[in-house]
Coordinates of N, CA, C and O in Angstrom, one line a residue:
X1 N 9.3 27.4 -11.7 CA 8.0 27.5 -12.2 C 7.0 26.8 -11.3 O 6.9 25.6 -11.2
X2 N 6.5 27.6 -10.9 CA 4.7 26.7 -10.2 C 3.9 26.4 -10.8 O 3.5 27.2 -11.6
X3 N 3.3 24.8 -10.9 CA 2.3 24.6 -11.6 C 1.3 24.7 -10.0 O 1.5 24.9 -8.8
X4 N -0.5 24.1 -11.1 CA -1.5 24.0 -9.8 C -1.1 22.7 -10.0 O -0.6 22.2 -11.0
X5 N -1.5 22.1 -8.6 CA -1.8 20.7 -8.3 C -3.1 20.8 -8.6 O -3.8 21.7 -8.5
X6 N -3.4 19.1 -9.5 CA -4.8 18.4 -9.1 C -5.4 17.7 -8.6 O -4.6 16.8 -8.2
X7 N -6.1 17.5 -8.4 CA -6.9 16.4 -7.4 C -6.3 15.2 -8.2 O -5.2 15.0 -7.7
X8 N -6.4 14.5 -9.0 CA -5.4 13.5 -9.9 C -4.0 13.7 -9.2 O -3.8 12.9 -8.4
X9 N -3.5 14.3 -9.3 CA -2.5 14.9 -8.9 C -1.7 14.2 -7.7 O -0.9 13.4 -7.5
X10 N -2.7 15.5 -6.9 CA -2.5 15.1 -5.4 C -2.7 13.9 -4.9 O -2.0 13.4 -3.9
X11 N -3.9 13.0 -5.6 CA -3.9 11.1 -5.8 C -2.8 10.6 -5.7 O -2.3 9.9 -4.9
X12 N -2.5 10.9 -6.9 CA -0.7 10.1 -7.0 C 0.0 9.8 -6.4 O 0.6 8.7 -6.1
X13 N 0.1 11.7 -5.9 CA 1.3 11.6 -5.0 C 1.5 11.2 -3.4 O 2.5 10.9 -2.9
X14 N 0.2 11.3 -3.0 CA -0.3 10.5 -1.8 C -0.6 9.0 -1.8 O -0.7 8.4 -0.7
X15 N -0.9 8.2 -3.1 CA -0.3 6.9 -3.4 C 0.7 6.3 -3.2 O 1.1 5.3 -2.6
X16 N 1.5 7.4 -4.2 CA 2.9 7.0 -3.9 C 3.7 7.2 -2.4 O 4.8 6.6 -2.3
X17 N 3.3 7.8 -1.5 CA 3.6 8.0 -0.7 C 3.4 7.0 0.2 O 4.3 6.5 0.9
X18 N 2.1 6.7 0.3 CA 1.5 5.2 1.2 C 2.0 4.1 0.6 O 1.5 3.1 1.1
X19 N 3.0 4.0 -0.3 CA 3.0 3.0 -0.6 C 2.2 1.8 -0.9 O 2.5 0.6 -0.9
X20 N 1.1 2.3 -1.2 CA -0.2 1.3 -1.4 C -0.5 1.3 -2.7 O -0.5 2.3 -3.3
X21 N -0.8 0.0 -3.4 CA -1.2 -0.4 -4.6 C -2.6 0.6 -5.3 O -3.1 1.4 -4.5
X22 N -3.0 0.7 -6.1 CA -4.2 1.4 -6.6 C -5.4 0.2 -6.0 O -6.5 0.6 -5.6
X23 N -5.3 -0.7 -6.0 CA -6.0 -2.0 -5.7 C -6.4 -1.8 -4.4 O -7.6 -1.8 -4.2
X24 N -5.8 -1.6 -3.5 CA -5.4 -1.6 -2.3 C -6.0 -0.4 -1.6 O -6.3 -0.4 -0.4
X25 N -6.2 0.7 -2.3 CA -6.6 2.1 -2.2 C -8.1 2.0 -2.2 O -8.8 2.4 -1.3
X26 N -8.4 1.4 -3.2 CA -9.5 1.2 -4.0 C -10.4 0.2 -3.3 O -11.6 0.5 -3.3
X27 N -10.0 -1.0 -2.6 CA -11.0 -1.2 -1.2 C -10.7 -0.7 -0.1 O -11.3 -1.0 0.9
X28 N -9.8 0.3 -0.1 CA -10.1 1.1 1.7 C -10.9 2.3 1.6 O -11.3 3.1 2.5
X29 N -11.0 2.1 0.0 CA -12.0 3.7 0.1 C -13.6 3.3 -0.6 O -14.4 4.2 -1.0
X30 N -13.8 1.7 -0.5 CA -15.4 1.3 -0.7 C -15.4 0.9 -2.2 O -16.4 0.6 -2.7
X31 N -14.3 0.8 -3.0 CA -14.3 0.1 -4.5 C -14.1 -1.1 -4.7 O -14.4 -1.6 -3.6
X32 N -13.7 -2.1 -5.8 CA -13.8 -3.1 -5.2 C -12.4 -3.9 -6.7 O -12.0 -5.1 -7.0
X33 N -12.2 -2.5 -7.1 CA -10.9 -2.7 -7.9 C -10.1 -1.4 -8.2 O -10.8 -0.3 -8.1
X34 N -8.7 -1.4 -8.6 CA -8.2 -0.6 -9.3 C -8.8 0.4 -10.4 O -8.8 1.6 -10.6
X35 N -9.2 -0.8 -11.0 CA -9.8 -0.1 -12.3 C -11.5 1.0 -12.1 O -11.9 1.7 -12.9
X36 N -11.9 0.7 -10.8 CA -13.0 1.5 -10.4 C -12.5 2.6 -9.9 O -13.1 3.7 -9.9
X37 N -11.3 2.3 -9.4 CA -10.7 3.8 -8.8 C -10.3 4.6 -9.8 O -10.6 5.8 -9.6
X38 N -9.8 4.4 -10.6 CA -9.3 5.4 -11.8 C -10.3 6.0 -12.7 O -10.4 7.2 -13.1
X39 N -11.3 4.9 -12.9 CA -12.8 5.6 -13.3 C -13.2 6.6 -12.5 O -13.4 7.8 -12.9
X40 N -13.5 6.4 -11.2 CA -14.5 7.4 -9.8 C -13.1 8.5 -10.4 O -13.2 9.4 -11.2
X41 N -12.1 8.1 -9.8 CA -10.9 9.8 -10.0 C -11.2 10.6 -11.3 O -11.2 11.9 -11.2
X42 N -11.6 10.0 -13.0 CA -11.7 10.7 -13.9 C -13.2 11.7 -13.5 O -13.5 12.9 -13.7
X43 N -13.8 10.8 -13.1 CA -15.4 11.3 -13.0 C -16.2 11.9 -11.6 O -17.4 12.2 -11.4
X44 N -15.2 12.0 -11.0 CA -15.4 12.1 -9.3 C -15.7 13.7 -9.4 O -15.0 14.5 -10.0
X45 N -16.9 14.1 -8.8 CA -17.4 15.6 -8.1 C -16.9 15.5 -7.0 O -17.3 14.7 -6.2
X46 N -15.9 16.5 -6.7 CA -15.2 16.6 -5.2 C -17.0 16.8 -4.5 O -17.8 16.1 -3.9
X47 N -17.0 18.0 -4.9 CA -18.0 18.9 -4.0 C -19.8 18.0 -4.0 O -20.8 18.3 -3.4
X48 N -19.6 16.9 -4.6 CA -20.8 16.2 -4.6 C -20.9 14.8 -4.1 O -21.9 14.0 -4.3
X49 N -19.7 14.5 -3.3 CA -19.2 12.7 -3.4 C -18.4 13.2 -2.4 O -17.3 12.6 -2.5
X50 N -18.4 14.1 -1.4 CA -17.8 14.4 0.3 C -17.3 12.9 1.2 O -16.2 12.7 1.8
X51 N -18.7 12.0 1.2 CA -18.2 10.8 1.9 C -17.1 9.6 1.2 O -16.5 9.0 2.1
X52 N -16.8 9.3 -0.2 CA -15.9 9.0 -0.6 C -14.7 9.6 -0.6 O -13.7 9.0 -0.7
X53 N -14.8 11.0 -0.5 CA -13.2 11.4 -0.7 C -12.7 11.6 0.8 O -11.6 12.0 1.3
X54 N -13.6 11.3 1.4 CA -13.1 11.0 3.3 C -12.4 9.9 3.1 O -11.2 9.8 3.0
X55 N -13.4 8.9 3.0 CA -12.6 6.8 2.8 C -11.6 7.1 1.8 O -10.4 6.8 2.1
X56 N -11.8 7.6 0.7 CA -10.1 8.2 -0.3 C -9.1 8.9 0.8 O -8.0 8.3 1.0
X57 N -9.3 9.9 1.3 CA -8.0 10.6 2.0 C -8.0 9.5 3.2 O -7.0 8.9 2.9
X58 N -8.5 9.1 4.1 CA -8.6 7.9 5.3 C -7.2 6.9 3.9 O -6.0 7.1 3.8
X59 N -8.0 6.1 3.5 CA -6.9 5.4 3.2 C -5.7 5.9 2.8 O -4.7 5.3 3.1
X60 N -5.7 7.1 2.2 CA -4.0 7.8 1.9 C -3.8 8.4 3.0 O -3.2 9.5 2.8
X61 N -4.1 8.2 4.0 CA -3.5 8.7 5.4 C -3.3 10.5 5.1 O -2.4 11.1 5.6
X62 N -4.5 11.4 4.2 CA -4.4 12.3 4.3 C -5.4 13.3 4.5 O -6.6 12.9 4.5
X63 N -5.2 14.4 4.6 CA -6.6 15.3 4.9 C -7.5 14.9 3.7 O -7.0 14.6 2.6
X64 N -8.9 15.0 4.0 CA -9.5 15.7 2.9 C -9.5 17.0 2.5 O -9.6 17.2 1.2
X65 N -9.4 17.7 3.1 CA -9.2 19.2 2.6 C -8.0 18.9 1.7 O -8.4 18.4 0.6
X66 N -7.0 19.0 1.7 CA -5.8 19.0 0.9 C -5.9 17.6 -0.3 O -5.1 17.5 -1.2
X67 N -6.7 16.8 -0.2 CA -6.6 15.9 -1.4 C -8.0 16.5 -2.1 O -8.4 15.8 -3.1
X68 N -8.7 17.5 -2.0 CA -10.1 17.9 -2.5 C -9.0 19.1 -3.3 O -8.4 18.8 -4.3
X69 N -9.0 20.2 -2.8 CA -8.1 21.5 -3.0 C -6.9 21.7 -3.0 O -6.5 22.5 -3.8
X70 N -5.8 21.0 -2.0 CA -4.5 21.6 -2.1 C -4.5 22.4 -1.3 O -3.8 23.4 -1.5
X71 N -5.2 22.2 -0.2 CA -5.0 23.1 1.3 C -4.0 22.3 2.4 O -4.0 21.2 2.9
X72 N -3.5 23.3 2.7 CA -2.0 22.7 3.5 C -2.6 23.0 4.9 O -1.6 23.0 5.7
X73 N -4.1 23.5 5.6 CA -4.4 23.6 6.4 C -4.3 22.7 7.8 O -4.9 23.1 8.8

């Protein structure tokens, strides 16, 4: 069965993959805790907050395209 991936999602799984704390995430991408990061992710406009989800994928060592959409480009 396929589900869609979500930008939550794709968070995760690119956390878990860096091995990096939510803390940890959360000042390489301009926050200044954990708990700010999980807030910005509930409430975060991909399409309107472009320069954050750069510093977000930069610290998970991953595209933005694929942490915005799920593009394997």
């Amino acid at each position: 069965r396929m589900t869609k991936s979500t930008f939550r999602g794709r968070f995760m799984r690119a956390q878990r993959k860096s091995g990096k704390t939510q803390k940890q995430v959360a000042l390489e991408s301009g926050l200044n805790s954990g708990a700010a990061l999980l807030e910005r992710l509930k409430s975060a406009r991909i399409d309107r907050d472009l320069e954050w989800l750069k510093k977000l994928a930069k610290a998970l060592n991953v595209h933005p395209e694929w942490l915005a959409f799920g593009d394997e480009k």
